[in-house]
Coordinates of C-alpha atoms in Angstrom, one line a residue:
Chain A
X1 CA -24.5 -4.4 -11.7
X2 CA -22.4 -1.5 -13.1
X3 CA -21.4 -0.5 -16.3
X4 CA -17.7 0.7 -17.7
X5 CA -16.1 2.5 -20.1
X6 CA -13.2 0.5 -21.6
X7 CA -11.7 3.0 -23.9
X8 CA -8.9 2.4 -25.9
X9 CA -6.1 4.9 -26.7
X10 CA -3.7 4.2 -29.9
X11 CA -1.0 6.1 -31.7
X12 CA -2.1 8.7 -34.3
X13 CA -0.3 7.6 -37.8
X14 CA -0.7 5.0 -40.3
X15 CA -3.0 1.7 -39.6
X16 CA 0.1 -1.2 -39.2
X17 CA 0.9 -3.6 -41.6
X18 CA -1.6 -6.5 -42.3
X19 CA 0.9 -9.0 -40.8
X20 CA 0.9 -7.3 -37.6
X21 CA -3.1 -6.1 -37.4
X22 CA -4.8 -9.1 -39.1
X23 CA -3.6 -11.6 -35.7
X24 CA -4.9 -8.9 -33.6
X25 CA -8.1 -8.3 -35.4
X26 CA -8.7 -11.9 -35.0
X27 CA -7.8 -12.0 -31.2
X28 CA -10.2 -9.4 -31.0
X29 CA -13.1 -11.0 -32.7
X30 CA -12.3 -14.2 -29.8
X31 CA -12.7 -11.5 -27.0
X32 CA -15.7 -9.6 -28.8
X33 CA -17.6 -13.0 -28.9
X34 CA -16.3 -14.1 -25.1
X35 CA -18.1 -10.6 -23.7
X36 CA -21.4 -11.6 -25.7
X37 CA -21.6 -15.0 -24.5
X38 CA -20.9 -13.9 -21.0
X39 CA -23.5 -11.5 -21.5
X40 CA -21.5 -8.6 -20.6
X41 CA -21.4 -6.3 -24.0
X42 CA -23.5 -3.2 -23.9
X43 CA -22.3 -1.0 -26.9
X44 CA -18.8 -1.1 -28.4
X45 CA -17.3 1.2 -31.3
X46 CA -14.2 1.9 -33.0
X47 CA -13.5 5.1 -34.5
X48 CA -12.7 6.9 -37.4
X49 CA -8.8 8.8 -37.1
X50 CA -8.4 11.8 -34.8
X51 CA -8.1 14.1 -38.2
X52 CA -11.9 13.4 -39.4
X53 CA -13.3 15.0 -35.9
X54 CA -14.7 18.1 -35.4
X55 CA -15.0 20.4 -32.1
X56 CA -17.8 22.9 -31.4
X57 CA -16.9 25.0 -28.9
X58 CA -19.2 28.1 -27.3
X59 CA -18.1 31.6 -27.6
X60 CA -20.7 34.1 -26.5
X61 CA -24.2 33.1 -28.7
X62 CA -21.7 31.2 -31.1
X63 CA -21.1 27.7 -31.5
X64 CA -17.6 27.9 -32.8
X65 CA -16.3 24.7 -35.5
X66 CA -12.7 23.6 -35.7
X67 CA -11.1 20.9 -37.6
X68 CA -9.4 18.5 -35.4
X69 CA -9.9 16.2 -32.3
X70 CA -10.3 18.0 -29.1
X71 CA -7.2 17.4 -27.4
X72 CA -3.4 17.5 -29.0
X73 CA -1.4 14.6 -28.6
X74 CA 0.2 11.8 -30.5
X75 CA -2.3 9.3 -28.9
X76 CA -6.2 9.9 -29.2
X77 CA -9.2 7.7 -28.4
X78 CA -9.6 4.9 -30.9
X79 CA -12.7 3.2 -29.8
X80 CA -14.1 1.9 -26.6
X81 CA -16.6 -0.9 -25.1
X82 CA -19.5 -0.1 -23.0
X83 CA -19.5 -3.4 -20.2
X84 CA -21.9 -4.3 -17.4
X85 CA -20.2 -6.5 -14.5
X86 CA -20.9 -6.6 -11.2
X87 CA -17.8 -4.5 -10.2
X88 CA -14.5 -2.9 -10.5
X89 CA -12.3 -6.4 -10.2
X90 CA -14.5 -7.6 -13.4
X91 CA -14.5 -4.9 -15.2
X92 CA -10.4 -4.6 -14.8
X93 CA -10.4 -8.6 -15.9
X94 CA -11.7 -7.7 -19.5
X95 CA -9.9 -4.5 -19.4
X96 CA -6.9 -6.6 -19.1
X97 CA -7.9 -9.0 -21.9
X98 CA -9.0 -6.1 -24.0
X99 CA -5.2 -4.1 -23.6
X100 CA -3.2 -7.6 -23.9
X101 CA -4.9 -8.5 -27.1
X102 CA -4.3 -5.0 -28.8
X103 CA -1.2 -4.4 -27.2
X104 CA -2.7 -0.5 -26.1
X105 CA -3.7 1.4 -22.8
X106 CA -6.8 0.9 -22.3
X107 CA -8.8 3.0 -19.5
X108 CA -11.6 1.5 -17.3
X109 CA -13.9 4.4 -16.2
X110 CA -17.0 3.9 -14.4
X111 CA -20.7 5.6 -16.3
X112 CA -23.3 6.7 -14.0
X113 CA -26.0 4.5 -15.7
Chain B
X1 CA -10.2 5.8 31.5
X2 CA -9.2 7.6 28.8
X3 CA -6.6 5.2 28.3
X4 CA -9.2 2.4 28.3
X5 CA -11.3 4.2 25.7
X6 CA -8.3 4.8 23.6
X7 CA -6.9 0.6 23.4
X8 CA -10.7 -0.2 22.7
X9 CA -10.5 2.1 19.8
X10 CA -7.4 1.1 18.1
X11 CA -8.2 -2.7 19.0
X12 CA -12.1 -2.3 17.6
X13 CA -12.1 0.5 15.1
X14 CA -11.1 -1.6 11.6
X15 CA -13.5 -4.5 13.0
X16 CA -16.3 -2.1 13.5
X17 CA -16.0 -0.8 9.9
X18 CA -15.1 -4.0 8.9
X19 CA -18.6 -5.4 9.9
X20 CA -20.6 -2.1 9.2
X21 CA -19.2 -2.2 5.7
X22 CA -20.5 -5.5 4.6
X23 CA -23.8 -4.6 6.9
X24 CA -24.5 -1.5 5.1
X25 CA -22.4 -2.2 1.6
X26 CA -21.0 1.2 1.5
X27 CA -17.6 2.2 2.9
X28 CA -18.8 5.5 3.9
X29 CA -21.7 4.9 6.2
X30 CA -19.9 2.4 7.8
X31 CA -17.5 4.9 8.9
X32 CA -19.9 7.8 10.6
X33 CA -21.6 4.8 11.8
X34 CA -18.6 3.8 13.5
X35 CA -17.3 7.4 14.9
X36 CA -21.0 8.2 15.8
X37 CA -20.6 5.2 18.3
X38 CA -17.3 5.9 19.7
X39 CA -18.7 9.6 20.1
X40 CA -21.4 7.4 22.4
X41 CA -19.1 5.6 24.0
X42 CA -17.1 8.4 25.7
X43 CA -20.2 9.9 26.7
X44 CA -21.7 6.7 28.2
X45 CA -18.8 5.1 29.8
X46 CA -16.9 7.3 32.1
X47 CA -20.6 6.0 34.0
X48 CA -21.4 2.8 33.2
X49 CA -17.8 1.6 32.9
X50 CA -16.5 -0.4 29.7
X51 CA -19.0 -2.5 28.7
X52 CA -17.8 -6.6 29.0
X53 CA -18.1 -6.5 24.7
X54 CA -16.5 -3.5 23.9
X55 CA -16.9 -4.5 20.1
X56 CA -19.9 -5.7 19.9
X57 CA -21.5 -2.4 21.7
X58 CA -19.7 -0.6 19.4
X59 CA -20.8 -2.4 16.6
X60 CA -24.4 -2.5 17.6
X61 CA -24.7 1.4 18.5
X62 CA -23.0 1.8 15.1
X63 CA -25.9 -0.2 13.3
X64 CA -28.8 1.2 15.1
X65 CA -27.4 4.7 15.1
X66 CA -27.0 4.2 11.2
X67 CA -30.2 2.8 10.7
X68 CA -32.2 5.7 12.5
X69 CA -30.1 8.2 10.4
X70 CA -30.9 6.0 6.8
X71 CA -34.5 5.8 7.7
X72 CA -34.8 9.8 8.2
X73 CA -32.9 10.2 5.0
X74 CA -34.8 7.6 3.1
X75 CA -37.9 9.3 4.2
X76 CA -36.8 12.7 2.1
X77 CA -36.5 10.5 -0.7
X78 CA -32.3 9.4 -0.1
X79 CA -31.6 6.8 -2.8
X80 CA -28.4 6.0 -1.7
X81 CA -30.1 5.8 1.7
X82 CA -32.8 3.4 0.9
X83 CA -30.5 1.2 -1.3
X84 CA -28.4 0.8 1.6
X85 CA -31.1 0.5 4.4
X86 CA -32.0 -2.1 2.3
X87 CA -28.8 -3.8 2.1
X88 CA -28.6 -3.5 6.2
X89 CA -32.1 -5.2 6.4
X90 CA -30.4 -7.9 4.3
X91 CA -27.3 -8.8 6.4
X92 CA -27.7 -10.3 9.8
X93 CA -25.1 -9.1 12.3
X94 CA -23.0 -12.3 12.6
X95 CA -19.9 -12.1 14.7
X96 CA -18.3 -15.5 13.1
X97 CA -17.9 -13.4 10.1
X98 CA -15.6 -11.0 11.6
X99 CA -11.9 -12.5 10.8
X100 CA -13.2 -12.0 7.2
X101 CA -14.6 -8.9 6.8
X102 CA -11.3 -7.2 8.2
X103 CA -9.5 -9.0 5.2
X104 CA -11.8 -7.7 3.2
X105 CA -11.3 -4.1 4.6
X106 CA -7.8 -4.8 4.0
X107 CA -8.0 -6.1 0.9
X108 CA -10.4 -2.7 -0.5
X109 CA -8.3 -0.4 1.3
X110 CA -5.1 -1.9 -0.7
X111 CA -6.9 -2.1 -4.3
X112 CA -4.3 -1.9 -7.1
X113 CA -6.6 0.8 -9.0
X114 CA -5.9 3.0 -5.9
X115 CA -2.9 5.5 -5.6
X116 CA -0.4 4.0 -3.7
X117 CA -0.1 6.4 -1.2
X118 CA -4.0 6.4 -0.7
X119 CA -3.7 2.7 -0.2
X120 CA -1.4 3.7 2.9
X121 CA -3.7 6.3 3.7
X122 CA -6.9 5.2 3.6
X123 CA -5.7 1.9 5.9
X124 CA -4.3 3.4 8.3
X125 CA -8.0 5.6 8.6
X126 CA -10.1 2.5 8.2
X127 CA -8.0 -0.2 9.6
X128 CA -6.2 1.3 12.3
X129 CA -8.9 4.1 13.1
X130 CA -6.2 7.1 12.5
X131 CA -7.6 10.4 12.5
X132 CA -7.3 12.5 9.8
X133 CA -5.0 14.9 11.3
X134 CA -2.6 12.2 12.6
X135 CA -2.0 10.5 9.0
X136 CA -1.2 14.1 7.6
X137 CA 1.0 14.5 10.3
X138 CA 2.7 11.3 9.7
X139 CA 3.1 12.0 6.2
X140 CA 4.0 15.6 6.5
X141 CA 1.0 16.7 4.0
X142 CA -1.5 19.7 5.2
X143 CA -4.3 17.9 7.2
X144 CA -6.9 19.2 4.0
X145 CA -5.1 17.6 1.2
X146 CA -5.1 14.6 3.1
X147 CA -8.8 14.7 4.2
X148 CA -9.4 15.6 0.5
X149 CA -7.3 12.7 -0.7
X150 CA -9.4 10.2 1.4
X151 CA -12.6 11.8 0.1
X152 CA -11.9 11.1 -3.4
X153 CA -9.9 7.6 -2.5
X154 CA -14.0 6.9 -0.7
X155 CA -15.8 8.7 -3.7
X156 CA -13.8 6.0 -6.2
X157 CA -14.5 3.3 -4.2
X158 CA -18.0 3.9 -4.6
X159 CA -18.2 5.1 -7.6
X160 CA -15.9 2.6 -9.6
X161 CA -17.7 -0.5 -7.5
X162 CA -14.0 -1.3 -6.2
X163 CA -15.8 -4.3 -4.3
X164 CA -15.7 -5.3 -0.7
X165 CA -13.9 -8.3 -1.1
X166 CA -10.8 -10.7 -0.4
X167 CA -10.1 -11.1 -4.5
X168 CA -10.1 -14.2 -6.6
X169 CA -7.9 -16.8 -6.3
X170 CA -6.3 -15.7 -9.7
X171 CA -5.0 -12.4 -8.4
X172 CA -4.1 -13.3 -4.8
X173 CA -0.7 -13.2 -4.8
X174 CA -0.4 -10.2 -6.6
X175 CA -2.9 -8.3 -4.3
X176 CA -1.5 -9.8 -1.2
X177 CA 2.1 -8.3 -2.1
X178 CA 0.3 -5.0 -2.3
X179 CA -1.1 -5.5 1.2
X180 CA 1.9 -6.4 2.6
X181 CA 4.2 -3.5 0.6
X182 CA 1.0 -1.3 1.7
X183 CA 1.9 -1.8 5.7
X184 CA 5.6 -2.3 5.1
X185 CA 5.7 1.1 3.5
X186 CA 3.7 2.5 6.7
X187 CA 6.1 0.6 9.4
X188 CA 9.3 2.4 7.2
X189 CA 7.7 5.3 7.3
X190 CA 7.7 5.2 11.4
X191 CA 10.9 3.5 11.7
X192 CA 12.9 5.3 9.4
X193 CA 10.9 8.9 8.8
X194 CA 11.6 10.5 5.5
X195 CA 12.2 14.4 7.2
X196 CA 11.1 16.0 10.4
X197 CA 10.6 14.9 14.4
X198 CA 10.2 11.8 15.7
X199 CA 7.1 11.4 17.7
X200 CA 4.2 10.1 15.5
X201 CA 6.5 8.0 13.8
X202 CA 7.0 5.4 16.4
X203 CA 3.5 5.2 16.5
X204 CA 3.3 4.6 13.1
X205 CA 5.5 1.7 13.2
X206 CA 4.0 0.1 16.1
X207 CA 0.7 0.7 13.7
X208 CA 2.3 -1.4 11.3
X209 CA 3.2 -4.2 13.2
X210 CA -0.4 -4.3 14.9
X211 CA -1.2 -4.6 11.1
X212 CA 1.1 -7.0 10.6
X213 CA -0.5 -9.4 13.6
X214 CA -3.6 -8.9 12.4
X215 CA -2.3 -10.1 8.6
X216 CA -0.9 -13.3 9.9
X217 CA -3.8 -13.9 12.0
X218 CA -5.9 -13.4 8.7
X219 CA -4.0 -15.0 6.5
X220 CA -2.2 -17.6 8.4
X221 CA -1.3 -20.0 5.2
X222 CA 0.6 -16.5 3.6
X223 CA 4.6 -17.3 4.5
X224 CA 5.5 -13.5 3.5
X225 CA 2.9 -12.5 5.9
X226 CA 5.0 -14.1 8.6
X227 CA 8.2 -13.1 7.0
X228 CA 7.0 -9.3 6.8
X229 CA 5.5 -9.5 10.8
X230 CA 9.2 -11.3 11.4
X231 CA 11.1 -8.4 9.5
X232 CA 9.2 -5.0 11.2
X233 CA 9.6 -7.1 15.0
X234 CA 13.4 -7.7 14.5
X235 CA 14.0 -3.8 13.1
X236 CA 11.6 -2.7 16.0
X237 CA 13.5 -4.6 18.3
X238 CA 16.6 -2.2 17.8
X239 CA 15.4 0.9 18.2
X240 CA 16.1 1.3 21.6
X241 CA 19.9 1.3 20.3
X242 CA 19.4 2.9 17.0
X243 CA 19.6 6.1 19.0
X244 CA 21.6 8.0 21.2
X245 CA 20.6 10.3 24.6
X246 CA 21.6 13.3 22.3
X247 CA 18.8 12.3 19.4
X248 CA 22.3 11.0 17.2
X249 CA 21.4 7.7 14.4
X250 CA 23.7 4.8 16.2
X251 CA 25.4 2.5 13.2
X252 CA 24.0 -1.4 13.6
X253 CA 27.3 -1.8 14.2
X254 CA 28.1 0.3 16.5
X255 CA 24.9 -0.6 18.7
X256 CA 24.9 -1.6 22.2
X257 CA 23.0 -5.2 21.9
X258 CA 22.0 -4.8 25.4
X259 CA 19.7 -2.6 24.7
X260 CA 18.0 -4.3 21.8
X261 CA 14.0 -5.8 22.9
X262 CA 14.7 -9.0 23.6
X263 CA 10.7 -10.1 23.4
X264 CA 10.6 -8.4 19.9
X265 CA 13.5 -10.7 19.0
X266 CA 11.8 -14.1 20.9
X267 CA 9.0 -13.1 18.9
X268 CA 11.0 -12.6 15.6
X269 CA 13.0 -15.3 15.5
X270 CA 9.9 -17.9 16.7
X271 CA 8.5 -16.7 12.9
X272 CA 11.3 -17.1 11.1
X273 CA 11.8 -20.3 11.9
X274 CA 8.3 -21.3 11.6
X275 CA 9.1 -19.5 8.2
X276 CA 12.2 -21.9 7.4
X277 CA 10.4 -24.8 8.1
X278 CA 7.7 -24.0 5.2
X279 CA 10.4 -23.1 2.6
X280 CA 8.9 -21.2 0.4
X281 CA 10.7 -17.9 0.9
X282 CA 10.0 -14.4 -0.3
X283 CA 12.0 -11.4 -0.3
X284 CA 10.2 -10.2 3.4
X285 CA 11.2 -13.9 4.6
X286 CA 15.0 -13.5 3.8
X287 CA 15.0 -9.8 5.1
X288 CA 13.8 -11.2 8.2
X289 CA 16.4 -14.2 8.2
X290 CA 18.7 -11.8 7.5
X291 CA 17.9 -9.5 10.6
X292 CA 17.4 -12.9 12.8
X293 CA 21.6 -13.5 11.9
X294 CA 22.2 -9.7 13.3
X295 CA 19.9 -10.1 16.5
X296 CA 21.9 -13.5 17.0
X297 CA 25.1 -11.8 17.5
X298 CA 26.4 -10.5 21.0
X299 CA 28.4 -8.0 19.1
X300 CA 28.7 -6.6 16.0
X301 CA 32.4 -8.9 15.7
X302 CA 30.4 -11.7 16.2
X303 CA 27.8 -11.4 13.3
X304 CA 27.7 -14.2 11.2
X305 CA 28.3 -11.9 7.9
X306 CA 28.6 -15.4 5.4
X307 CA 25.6 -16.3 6.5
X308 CA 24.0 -12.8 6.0
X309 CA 26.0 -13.1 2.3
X310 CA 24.1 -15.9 1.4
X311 CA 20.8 -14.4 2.4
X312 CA 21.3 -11.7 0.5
X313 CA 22.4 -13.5 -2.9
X314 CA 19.2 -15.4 -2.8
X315 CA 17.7 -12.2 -1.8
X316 CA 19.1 -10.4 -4.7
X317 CA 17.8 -13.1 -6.9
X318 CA 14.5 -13.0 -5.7
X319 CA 14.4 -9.3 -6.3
X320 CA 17.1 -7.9 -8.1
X321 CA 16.9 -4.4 -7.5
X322 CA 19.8 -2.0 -7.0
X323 CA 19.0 -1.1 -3.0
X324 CA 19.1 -4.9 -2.5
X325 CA 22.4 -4.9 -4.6
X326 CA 23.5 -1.5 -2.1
X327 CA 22.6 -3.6 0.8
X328 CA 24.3 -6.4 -0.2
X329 CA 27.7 -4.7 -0.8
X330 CA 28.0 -3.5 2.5
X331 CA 28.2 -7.3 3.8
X332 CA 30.5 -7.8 0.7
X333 CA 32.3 -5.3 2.5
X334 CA 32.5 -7.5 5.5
X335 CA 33.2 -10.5 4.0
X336 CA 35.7 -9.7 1.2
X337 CA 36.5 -6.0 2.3
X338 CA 35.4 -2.2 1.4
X339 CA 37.7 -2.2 -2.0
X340 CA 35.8 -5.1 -3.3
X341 CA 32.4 -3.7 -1.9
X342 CA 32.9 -0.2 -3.7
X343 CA 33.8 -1.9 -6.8
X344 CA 30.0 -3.5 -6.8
X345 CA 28.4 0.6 -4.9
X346 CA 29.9 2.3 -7.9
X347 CA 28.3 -0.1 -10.5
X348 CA 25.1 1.3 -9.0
X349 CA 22.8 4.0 -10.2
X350 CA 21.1 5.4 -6.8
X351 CA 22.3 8.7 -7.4
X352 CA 19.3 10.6 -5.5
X353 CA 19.5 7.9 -2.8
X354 CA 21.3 9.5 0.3
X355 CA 22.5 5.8 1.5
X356 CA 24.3 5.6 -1.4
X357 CA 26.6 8.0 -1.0
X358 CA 26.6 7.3 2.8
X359 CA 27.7 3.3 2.3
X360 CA 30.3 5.1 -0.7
X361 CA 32.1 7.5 2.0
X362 CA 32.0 5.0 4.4
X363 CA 34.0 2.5 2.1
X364 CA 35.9 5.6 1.2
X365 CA 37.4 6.3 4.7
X366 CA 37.7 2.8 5.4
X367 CA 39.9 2.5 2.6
X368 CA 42.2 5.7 3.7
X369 CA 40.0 8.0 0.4
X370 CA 39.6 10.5 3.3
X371 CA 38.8 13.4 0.5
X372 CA 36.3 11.7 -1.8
X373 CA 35.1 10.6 1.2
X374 CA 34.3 14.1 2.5
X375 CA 32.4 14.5 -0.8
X376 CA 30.5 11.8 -0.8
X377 CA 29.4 12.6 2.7
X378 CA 28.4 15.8 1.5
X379 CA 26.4 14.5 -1.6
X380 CA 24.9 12.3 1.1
X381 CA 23.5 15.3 3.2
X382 CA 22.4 16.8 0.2
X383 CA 19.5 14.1 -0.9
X384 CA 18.2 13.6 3.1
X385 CA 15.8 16.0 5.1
X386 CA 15.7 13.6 8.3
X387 CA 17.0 15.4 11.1
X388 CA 19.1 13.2 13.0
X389 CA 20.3 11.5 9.5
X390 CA 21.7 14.8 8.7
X391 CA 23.3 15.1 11.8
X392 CA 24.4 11.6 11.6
X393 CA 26.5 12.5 8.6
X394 CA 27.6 15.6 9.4
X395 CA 29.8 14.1 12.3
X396 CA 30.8 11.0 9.9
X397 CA 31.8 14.1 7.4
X398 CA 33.8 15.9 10.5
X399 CA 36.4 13.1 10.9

């Protein structure tokens, strides 16, 4: 068995309209309860925006703080799903699920657990 | 003997990892495994002569070899080692098994999450038991990058558990158009090379269609499989006429069919019709049809260009892209003449595409254009690096 990543990447900028999340949200509750059943879920979390993170960054004996996500961009991590599936082809099957349903890229990354 | 040695290799290689793959469950081992007893091999037999089993001596070298070298490794404490000594202790060496472990090669080697041209790559290493230096050669790349690019294509593999397997039902088709785009792509790349010399090439395409055997022999309910093995015999078949003593392209139509491989085309056209009488084409099935109609035809008068019309509108159907589109006009031009075949080129957008232009100037002249001809011809020569294609069109441009 091997376990996956499945992080999801969204737009920075306002949550969407209930109209358009709430029918996601629910698709995504089917999925959530279709990896526990399947006993595949590890760990999942979603996140707070990219504004509300903070960096610390070495500089000599420092430990320097900025405001801000790590990276610039319009699109920053929003969550992800920790899996464990027996490989690749499995993983990439609720990868799939997981992008269709929130209408996002979603990346599938091997951890080394 | 040298000769010998090198058609048991290309015949055995991609079996021999094939089986060493599923015997040690790692991609990697399976390869050393394999080169450490081809390395045997041409030590051995120049003496002993080539054993009655080529493959299987190969294949049990490779396992015994690999085994000694897992068990020293193990013993300093290797946990990849010992997980995959212990996979080997596992599988019994089978040969019945072999028609499916090369579709499984075939089918890892091709995985969607790979880079395209690492899917080329890192079949024509495993498969058809290319070396390193040859594929970098073929594909015009320094011989590092490429080793580096089959490296991490291996390192993914492992690491990302892309698994040794023909896929589920579910995603069949869509895998097996990747396989067959996969060797399609390495056939073009010998029959039509994108810049330089010629040499390597035609190996490359006579890769492809050993490829292309072995596809249909795996997966003998796959029409397109036949339809692709149909398409690269009946484009191999001319290129005895495609060009001249002095290295110059030749125009299909302008070909001598006497010098077109008339076994290729037996071959060819015995597919294709087993291909019609399934009926359920794909786009490689109509290309093949389609180059079934030319190889019919004494001379290039006597093509059957309504029939090839036809072909190509269900073609263009099936896969409406604009080269279909390009390739289509040019028996528009046939059929209804170049004014009504330019009107469809110049609704195209294949600006950077040096046919384009080519098929544009060629209508152009035809219809008495003779300037914007000359452009177009030079726009042509402009987006191609192939050597004899730019000579090609520089003596269309002359006239």
């Amino acid at each position: 068995m091997n376990q996956y990543v499945l992080s999801i990447y969204q737009p920075d900028g306002p949550v969407p309209e209930p109209e358009i999340l709430d029918p996601i949200m629910r698709d995504l509750e089917v999925l959530n309860t279709d990896l526990r059943e399947a006993g595949v879920w590890v760990f999942d979390a979603g996140m707070h925006p990219p504004e509300t993170a903070t960096v610390l960054r070495v500089q000599g004996d420092e430990v320097l703080v900025t405001d801000g996500p790590f990276t610039e961009g319009k699109e920053h991590l929003g969550g992800f799903i920790v899996i464990r599936v027996e490989d690749l082809d499995a993983a990439l099957h609720w990868g799939r699920r997981l992008a269709k349903v929130l209408r996002l890229p979603v990346e599938v990354r091997p951890s080394q657990s | 003997m040298t000769s010998d040695f090198a058609a048991v290799f290309r015949a055995e290689h991609g079996r021999a990892v094939a089986v060493l793959t599923r015997v040690f469950g790692d991609l990697e081992i399976a390869e050393d495994a394999v080169q450490d007893a081809f390395a045997a091999a041409l030590e051995k037999w120049p003496a002993t002569g080539v054993p009655p089993s080529p493959a299987g001596w190969i294949i049990t070298t490779a396992r015994n070899r690999a085994i000694d070298r897992l068990r020293r490794e193990s013993a300093r404490a290797g946990k990849h080692a010992q997980a995959a000594l212990l996979h080997a202790e596992a599988e019994t060496l089978e040969e019945g098994a072999v028609h499916d472990d090369r579709l499984r090669l075939i089918f890892t080697c091709c995985h969607p999450a790979l880079a395209l041209n690492v899917r080329v790559a890192l079949t024509l290493r495993m498969l058809g038991g290319l070396s390193t230096a040859e594929i970098a050669h073929a594909f015009l790349v320094p011989e590092p990058t490429m080793a580096q690019r089959l490296v991490r294509a291996k390192a993914k593999i492992k690491a990302a558990g892309i698994p040794y397997r023909v896929p589920y039902e579910a995603d069949l088709p869509e895998r097996v158009r990747g396989v067959l785009a996969v060797v399609y792509l390495i056939f073009n790349e010998g029959y039509a090379a994108s810049s330089g010399e010629t040499l390597v090439r035609n190996e490359l395409a006579a890769e492809a269609i050993r490829l292309g055997r072995l596809l249909v022999d795996l997966m003998p309910d796959e029409p397109e499989a036949a339809g692709l093995l149909a398409l690269m015999l009946l484009q191999q078949s001319r290129r005895p006429a495609r060009v001249a003593p002095d290295g110059a392209l030749v125009r299909l139509r302008d070909q001598d069919p006497g010098l077109w491989d008339h076994v290729l085309i037996t071959e060819g056209h015995t597919l294709v019709r087993r291909c019609l009488r399934r009926n359920q084409p794909g786009p490689y099935q109509l290309q093949a049809a389609i180059n079934a109609v030319h190889a019919d035809a004494a001379t290039a008068e006597a093509t059957d260009w309504r029939q090839i019309l036809q072909l190509y509108d269900h073609l263009l159907a099936l896969d409406p892209t604009p080269v279909v589109a390009l390739n289509r006009a040019v028996v528009v031009a046939e059929v209804e003449g170049p004014a009504a075949a330019l009107a469809l080129v110049d609704d195209l957008s294949l600006d950077t595409y040096y046919l384009f232009h080519a098929i544009r100037a060629d209508l152009l002249t035809r219809l008495g254009r003779l300037a914007e001809a000359r452009t177009a011809y030079e726009t042509a020569l402009s987006h191609t690096t192939n050597q004899a294609e730019q000579a090609f069109l520089e003596e269309r441009a002359r006239h």
